[in-house]
PDB file of C-alpha atoms in Angstrom:
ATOM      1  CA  UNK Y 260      94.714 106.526 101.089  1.00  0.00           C
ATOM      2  CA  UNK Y 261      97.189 106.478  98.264  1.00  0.00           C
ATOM      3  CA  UNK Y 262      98.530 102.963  97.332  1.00  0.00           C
ATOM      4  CA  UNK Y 263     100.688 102.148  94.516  1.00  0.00           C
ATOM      5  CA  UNK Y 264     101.036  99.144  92.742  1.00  0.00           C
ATOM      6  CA  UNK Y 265     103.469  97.999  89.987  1.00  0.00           C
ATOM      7  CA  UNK Y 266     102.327  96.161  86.922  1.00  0.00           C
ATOM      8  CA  UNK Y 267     104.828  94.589  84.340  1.00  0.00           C
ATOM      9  CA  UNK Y 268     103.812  95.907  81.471  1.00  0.00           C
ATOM     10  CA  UNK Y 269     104.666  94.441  77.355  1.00  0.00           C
ATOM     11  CA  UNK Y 270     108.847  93.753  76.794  1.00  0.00           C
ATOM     12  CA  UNK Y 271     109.094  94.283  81.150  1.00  0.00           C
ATOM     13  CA  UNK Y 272     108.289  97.908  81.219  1.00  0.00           C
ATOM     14  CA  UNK Y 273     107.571  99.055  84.640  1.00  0.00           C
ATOM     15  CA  UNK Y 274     104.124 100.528  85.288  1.00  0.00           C
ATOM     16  CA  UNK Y 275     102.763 102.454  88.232  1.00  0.00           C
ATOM     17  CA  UNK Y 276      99.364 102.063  88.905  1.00  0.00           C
ATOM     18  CA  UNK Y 277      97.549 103.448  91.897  1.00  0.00           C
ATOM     19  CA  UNK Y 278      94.739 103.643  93.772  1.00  0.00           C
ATOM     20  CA  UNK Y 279      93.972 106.574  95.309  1.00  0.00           C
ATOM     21  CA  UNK Y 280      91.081 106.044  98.150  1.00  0.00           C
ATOM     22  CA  UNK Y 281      90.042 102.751 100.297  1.00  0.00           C
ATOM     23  CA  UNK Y 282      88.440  99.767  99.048  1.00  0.00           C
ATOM     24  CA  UNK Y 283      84.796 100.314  98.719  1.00  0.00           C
ATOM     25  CA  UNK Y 284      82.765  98.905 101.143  1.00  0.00           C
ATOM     26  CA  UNK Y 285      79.456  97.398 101.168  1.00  0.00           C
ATOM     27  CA  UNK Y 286      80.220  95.457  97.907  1.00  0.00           C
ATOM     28  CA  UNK Y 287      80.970  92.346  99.728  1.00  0.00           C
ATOM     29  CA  UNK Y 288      84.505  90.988  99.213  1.00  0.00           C
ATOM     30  CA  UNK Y 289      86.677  93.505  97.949  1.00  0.00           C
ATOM     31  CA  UNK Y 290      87.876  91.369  95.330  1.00  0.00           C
ATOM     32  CA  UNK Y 291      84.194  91.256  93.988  1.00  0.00           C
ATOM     33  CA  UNK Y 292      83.452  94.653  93.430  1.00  0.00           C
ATOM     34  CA  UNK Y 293      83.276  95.793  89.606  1.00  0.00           C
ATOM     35  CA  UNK Y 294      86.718  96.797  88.432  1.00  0.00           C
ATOM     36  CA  UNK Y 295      87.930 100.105  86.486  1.00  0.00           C
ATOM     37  CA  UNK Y 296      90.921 101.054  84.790  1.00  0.00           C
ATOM     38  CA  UNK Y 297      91.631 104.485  84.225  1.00  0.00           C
ATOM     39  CA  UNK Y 298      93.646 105.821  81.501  1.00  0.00           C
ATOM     40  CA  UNK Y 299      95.343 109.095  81.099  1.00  0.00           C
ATOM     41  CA  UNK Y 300      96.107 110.959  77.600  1.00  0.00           C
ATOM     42  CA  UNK Y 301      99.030 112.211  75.840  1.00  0.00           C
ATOM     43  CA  UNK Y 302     101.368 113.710  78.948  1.00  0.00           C
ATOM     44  CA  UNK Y 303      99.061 112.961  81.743  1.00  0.00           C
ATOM     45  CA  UNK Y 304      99.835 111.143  84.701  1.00  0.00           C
ATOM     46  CA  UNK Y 305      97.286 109.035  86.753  1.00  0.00           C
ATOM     47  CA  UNK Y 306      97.104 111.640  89.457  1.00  0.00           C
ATOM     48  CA  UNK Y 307      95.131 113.249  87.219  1.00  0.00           C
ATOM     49  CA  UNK Y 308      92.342 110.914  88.025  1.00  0.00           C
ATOM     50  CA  UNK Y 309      92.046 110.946  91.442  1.00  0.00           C
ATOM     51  CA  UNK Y 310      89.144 112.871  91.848  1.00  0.00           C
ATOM     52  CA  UNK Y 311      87.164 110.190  89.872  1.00  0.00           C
ATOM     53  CA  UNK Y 312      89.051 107.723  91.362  1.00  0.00           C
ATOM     54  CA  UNK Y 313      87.761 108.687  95.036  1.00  0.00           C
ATOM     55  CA  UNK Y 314      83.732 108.776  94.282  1.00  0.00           C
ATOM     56  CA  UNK Y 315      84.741 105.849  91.840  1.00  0.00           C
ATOM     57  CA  UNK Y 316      85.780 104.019  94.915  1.00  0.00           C
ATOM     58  CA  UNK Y 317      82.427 103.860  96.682  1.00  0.00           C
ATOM     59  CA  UNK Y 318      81.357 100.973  94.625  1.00  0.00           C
ATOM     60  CA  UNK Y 319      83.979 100.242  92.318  1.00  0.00           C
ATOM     61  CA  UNK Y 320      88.036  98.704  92.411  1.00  0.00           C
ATOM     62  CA  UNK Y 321      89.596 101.630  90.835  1.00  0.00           C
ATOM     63  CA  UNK Y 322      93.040 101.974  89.714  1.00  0.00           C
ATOM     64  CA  UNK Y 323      94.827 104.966  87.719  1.00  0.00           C
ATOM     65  CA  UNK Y 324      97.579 103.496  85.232  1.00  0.00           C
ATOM     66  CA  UNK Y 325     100.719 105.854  84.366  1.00  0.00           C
ATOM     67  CA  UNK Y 326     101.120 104.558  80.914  1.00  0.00           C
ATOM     68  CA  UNK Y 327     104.912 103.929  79.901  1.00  0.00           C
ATOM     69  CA  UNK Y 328     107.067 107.006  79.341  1.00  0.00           C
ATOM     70  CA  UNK Y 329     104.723 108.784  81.887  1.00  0.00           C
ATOM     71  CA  UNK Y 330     104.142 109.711  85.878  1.00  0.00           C
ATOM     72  CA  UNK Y 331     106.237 106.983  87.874  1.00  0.00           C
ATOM     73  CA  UNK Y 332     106.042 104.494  84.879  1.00  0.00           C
ATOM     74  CA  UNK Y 333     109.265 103.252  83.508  1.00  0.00           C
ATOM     75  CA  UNK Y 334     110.128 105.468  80.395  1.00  0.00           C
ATOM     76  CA  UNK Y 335     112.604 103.049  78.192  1.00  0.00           C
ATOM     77  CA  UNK Y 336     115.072 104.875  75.651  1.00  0.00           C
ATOM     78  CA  UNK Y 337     114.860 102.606  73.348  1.00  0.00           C
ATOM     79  CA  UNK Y 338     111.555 101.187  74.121  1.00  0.00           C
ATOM     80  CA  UNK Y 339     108.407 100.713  72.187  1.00  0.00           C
ATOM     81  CA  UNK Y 340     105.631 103.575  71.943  1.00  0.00           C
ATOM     82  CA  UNK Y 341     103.254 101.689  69.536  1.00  0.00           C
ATOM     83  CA  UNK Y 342      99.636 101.433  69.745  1.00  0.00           C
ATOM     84  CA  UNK Y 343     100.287  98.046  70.452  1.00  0.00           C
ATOM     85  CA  UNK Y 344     102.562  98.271  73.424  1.00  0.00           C
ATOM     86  CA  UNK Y 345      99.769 100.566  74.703  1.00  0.00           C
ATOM     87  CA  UNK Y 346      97.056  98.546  74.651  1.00  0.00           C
ATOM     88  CA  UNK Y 347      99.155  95.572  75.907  1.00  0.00           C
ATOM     89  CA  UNK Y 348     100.276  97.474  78.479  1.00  0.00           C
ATOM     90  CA  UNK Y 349      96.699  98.232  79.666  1.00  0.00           C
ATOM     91  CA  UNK Y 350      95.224  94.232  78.868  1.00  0.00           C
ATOM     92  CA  UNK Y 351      98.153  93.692  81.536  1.00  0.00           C
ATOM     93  CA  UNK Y 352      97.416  96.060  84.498  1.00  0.00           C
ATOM     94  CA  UNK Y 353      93.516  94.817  83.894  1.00  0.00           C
ATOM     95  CA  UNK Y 354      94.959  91.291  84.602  1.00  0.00           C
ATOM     96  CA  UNK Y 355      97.468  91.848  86.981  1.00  0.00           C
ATOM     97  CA  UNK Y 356      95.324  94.284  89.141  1.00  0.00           C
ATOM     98  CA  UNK Y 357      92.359  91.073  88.866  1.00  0.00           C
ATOM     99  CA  UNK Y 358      89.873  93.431  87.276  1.00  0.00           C
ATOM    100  CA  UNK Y 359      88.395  91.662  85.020  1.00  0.00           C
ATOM    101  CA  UNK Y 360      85.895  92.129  83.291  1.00  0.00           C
ATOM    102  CA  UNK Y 361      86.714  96.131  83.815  1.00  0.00           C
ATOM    103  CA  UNK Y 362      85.729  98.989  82.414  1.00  0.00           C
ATOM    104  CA  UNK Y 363      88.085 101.420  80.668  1.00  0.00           C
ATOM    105  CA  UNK Y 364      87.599 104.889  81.739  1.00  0.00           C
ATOM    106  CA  UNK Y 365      89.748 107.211  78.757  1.00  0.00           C
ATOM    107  CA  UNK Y 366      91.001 110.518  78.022  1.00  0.00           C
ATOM    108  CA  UNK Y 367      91.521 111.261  75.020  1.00  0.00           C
ATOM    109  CA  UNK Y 368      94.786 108.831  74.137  1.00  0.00           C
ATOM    110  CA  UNK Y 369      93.765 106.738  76.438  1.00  0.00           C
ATOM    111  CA  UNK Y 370      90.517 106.423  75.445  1.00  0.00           C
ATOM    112  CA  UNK Y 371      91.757 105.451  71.886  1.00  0.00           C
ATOM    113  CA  UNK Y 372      93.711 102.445  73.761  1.00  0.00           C
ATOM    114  CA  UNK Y 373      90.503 101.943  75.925  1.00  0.00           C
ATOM    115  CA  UNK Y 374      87.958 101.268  72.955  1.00  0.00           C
ATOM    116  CA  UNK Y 375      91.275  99.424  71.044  1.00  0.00           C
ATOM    117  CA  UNK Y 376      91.168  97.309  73.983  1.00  0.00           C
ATOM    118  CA  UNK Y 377      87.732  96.533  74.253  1.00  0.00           C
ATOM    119  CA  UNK Y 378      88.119  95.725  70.479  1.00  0.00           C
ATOM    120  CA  UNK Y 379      90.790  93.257  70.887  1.00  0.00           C
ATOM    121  CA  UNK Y 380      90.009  91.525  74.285  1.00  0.00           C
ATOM    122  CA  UNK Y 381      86.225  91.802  74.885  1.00  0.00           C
ATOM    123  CA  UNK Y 382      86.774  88.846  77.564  1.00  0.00           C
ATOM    124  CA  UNK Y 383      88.605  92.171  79.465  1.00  0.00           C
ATOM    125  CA  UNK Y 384      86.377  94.857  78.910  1.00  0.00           C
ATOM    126  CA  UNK Y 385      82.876  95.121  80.565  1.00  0.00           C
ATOM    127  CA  UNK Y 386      82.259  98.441  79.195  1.00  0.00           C
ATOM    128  CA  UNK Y 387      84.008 101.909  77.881  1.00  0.00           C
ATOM    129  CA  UNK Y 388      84.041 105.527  78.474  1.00  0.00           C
ATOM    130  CA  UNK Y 389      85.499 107.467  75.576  1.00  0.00           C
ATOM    131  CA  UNK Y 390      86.544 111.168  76.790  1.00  0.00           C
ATOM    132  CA  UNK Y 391      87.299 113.695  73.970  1.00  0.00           C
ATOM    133  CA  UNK Y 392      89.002 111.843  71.783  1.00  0.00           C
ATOM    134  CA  UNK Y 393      89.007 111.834  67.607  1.00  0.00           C
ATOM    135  CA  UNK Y 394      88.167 108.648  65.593  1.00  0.00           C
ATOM    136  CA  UNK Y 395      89.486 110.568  62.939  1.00  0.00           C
ATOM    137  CA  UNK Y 396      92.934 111.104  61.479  1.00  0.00           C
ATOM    138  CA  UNK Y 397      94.594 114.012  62.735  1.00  0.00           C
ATOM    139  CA  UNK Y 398      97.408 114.716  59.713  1.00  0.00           C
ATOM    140  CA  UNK Y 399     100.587 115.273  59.237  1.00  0.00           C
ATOM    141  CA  UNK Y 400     100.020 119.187  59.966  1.00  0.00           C
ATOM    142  CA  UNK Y 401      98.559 118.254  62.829  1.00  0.00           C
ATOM    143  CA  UNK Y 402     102.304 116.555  64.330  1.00  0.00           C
ATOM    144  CA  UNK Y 403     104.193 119.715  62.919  1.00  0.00           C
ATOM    145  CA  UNK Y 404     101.950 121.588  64.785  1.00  0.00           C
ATOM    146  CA  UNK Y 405     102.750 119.872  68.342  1.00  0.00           C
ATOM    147  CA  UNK Y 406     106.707 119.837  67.578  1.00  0.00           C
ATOM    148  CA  UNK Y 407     106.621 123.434  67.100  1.00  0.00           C
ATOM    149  CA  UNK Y 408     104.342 123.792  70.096  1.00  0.00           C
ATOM    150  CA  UNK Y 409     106.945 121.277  72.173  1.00  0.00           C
ATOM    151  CA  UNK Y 410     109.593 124.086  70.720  1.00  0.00           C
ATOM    152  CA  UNK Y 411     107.805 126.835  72.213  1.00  0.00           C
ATOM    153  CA  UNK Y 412     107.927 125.960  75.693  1.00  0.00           C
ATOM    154  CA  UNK Y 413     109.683 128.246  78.242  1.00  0.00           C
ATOM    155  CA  UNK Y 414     111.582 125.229  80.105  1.00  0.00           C
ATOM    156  CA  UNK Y 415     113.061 125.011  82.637  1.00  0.00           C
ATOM    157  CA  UNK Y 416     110.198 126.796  84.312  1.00  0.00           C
ATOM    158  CA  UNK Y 417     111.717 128.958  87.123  1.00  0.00           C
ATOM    159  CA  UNK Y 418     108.462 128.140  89.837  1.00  0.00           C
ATOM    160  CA  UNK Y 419     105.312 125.870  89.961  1.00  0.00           C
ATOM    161  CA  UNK Y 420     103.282 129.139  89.449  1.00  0.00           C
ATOM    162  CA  UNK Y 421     105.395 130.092  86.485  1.00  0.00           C
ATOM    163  CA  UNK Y 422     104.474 126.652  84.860  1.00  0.00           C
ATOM    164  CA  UNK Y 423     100.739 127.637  85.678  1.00  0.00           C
ATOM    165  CA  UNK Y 424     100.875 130.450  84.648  1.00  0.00           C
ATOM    166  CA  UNK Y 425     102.328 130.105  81.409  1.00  0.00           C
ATOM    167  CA  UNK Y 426     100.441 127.074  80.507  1.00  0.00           C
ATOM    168  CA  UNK Y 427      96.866 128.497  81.989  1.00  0.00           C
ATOM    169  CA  UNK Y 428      97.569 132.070  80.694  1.00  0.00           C
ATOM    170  CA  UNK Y 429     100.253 132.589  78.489  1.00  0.00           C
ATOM    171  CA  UNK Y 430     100.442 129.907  75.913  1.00  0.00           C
ATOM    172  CA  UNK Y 431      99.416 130.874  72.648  1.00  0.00           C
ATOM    173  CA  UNK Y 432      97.551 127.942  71.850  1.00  0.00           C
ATOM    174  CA  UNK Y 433      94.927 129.380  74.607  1.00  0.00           C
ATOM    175  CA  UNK Y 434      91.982 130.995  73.038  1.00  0.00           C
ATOM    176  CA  UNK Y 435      91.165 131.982  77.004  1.00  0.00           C
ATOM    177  CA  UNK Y 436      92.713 131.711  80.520  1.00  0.00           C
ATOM    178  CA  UNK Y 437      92.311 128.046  81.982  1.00  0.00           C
ATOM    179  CA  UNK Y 438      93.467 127.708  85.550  1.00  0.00           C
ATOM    180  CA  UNK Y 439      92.559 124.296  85.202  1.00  0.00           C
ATOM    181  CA  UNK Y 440      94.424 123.508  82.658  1.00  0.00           C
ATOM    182  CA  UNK Y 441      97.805 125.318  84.466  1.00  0.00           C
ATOM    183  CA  UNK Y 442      97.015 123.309  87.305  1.00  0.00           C
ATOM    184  CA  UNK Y 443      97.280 120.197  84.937  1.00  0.00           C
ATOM    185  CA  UNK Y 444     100.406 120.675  83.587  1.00  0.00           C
ATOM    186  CA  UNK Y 445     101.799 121.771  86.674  1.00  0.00           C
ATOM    187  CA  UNK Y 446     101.194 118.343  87.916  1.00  0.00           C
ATOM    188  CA  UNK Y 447     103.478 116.556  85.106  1.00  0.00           C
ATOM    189  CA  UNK Y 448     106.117 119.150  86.053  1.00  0.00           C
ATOM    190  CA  UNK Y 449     109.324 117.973  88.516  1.00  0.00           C
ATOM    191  CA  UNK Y 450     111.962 120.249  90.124  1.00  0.00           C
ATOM    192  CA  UNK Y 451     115.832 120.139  88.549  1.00  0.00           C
ATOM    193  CA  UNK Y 452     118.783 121.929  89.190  1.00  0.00           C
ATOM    194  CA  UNK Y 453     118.117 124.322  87.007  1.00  0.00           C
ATOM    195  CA  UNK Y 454     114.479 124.644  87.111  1.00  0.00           C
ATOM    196  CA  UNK Y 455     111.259 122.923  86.678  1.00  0.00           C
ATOM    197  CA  UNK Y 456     110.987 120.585  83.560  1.00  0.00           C
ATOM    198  CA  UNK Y 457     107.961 118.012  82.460  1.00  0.00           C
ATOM    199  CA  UNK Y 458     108.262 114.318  84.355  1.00  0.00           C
ATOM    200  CA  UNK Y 459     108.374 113.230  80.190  1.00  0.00           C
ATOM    201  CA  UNK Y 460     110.049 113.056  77.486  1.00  0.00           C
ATOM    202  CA  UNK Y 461     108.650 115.157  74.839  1.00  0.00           C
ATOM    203  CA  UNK Y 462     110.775 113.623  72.157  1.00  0.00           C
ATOM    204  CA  UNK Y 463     108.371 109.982  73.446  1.00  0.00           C
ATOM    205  CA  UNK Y 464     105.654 112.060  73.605  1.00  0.00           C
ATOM    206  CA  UNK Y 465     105.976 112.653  69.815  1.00  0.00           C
ATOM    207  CA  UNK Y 466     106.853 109.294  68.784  1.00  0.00           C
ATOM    208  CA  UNK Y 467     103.470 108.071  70.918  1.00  0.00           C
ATOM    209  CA  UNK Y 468     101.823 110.563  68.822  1.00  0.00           C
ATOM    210  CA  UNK Y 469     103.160 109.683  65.542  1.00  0.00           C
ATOM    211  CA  UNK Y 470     101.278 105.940  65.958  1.00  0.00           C
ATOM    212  CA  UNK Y 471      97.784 107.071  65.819  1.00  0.00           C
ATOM    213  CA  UNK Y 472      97.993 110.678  64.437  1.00  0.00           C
ATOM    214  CA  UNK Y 473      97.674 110.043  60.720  1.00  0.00           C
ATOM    215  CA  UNK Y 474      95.277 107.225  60.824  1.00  0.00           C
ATOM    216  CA  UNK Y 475      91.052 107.008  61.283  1.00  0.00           C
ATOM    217  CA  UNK Y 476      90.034 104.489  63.889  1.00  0.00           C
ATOM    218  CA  UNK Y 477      86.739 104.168  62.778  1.00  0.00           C
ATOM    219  CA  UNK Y 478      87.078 100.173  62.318  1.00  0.00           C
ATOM    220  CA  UNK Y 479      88.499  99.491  65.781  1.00  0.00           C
ATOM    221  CA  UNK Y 480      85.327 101.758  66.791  1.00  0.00           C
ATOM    222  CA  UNK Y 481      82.793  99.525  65.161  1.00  0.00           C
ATOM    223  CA  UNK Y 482      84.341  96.526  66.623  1.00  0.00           C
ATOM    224  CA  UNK Y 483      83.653  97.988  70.508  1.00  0.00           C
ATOM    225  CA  UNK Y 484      80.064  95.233  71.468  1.00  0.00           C
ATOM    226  CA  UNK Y 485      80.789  96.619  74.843  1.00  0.00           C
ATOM    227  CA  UNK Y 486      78.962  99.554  75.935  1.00  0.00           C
ATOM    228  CA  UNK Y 487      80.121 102.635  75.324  1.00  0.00           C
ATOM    229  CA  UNK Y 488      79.726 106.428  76.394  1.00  0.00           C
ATOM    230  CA  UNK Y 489      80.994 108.839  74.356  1.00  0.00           C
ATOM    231  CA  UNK Y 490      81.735 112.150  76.325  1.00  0.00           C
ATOM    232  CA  UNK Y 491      82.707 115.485  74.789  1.00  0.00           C
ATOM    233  CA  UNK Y 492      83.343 119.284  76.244  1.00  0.00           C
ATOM    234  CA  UNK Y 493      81.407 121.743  74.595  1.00  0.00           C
ATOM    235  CA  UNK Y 494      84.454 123.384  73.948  1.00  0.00           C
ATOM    236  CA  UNK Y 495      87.176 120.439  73.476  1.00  0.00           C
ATOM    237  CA  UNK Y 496      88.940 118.834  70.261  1.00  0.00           C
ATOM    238  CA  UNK Y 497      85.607 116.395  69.980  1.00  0.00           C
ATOM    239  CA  UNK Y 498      83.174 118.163  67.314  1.00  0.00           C
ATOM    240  CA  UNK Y 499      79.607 116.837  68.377  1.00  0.00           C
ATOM    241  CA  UNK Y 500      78.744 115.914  64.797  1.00  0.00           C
ATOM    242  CA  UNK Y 501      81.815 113.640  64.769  1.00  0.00           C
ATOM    243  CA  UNK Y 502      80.985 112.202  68.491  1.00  0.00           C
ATOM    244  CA  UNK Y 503      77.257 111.726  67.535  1.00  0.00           C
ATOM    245  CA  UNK Y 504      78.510 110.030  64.232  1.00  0.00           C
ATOM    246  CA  UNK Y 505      81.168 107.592  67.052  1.00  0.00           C
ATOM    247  CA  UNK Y 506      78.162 107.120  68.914  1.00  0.00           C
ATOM    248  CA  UNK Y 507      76.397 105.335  65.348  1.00  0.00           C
ATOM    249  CA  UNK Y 508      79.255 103.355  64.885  1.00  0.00           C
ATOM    250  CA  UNK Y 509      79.478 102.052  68.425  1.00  0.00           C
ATOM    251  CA  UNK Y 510      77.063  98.819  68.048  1.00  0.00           C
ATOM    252  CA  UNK Y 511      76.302 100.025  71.980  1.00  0.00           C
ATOM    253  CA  UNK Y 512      76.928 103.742  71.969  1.00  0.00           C
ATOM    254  CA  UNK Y 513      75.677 106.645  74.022  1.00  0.00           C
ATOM    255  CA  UNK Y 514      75.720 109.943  74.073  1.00  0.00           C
ATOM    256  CA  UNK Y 515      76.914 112.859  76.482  1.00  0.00           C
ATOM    257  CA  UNK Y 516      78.430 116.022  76.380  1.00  0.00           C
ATOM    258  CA  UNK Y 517      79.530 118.758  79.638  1.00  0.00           C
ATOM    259  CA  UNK Y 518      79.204 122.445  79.306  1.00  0.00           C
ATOM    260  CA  UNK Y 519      81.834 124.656  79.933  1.00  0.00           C
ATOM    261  CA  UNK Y 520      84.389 122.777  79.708  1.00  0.00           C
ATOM    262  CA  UNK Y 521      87.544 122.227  77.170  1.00  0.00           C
ATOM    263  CA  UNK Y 522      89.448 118.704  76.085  1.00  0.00           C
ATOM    264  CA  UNK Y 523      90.407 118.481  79.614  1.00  0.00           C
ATOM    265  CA  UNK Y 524      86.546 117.560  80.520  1.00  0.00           C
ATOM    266  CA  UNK Y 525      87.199 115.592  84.099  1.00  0.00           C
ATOM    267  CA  UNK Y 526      89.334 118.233  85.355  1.00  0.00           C
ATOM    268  CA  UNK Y 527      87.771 121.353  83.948  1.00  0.00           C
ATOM    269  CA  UNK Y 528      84.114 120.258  85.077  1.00  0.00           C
ATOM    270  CA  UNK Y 529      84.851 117.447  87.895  1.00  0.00           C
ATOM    271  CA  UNK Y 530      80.774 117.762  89.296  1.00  0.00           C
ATOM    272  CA  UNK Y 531      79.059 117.712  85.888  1.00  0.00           C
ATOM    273  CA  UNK Y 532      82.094 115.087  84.548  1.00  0.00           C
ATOM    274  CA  UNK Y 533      80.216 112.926  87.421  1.00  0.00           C
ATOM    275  CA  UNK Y 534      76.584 113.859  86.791  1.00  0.00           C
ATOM    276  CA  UNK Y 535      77.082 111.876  82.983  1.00  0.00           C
ATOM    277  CA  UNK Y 536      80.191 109.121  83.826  1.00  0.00           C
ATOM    278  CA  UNK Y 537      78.022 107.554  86.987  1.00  0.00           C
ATOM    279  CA  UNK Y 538      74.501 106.832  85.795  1.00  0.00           C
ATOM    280  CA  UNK Y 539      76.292 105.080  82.877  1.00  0.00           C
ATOM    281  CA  UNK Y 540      78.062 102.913  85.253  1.00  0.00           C
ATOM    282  CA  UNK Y 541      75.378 102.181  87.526  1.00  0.00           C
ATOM    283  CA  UNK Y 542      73.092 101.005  84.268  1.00  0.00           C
ATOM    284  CA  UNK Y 543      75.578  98.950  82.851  1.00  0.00           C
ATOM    285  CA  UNK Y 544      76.240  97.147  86.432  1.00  0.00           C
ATOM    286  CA  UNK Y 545      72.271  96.163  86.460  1.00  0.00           C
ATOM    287  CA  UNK Y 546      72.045  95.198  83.237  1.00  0.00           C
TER     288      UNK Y 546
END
């Protein structure tokens, strides 16, 4: 089952959320069974969780949040793309959807909003899972880098596969072929007139980008009393001396990294992604 329901997000921006299996069962009441927010990064969609979302579902209320400017949220011209509206945006699905005390489940952007969250509003946050994402600043290079990247994009993409392929094959930025990562973008893509073109704007995408790029978020970091897992892929943007160094600075931190797999961890390595995201869970429910 796919369900869909709309949260109002900060200054009435539309958000999709969705939950993509049945309630779990065996948890009692449905409304009593531990709640988890899901958060997608830069140009993701919350489809991109649904494999989580399903084994998630077996004991947990799990919803999948397009973030504004993304998937089926509402993507304002003139609206805000702050770190704040982000993490108000996310304090409000975790309220609206009733999941409180929930725990944030990130990828990379979202995981900065996650663990920003769980700074902010501990009252929301039960515990966090930080996917390959930087507490470090990025840089101005860094943002000149993505706009010429953004530039370099063959749109409108004449097929699906074309969009896979270039993305999983033919992208410069690849050091190797990554099927899952054509796959990935090839779910953010929609059909036009004239072609296939990305569900976002990548003009938003930029200015999203622009909020956190240049800054360290070590501070907000320190702040997380929650527990916290700190996931890399051996071969992602996450160094492990910098995610061993996050998981010092989390007052609660742990510690886990997946093999073979790039910055796209839960959707390069979905069966190991599992093997170190569940027994985290299931410790921090019994304790």
């Amino acid at each position: 089952m796919v369900r869909r329901i709309d949260v109002t997000g900060t200054a009435g921006v539309r958000l999709a959320a969705w939950e993509f299996a049945d309630p779990p069962k065996g948890c009692g009441e449905v409304d009593r069974a531990p709640g988890v927010l899901l958060l997608h990064g830069l140009m993701g969609r919350g489809s991109h969780w649904a494999a989580t979302a399903r084994w998630l579902a077996e004991r947990h209320r799990s919803f999948a949040l397009d973030q504004r400017g993304h998937g089926r949220s509402e993507r304002p011209s003139d609206g805000a793309f702050t770190r704040e509206s982000y993490i108000d945006d996310a304090a409000a699905a975790v309220e609206q959807l009733g999941l409180a005390p929930a725990v944030l489940i990130g990828h990379s952007m979202g995981a900065l909003t996650a663990w920003q969250l769980a700074a902010e509003r501990p009252d929301l946050v039960r515990a966090v899972v930080i996917c390959d994402m930087r507490a470090s600043a990025l840089g101005a290079a860094s943002q000149r880098e993505w706009e010429d990247w953004f530039r370099s994009w063959p749109v409108p993409f004449a097929t699906l596969a074309d969009v896979r392929r270039w993305f999983g094959e033919d992208d410069p930025r690849l050091e190797r072929p990554s099927p899952a990562r054509g796959a990935f973008f090839a779910e953010v893509m929609a059909e036009r007139a004239d072609g296939w073109r990305p569900v976002f704007s990548r003009r938003q995408m930029l200015r999203s980008r622009a909020t956190w790029v240049h800054d360290a978020h070590w501070d907000s970091l320190a702040q997380v009393e929650c527990p916290a897992l700190v996931v890399r892929g051996l071969d992602g943007e996450l160094g492990r001396a910098e995610a061993q160094e996050m998981v010092r600075v989390l007052p609660r931190g742990r510690y886990a990294e997946v093999a073979d797999a790039g910055h796209l961890v839960h959707y390069d390595q979905p069966d190991a992604w599992r093997s170190v995201v569940e027994p985290f869970l299931r410790d921090v429910l019994t304790e």
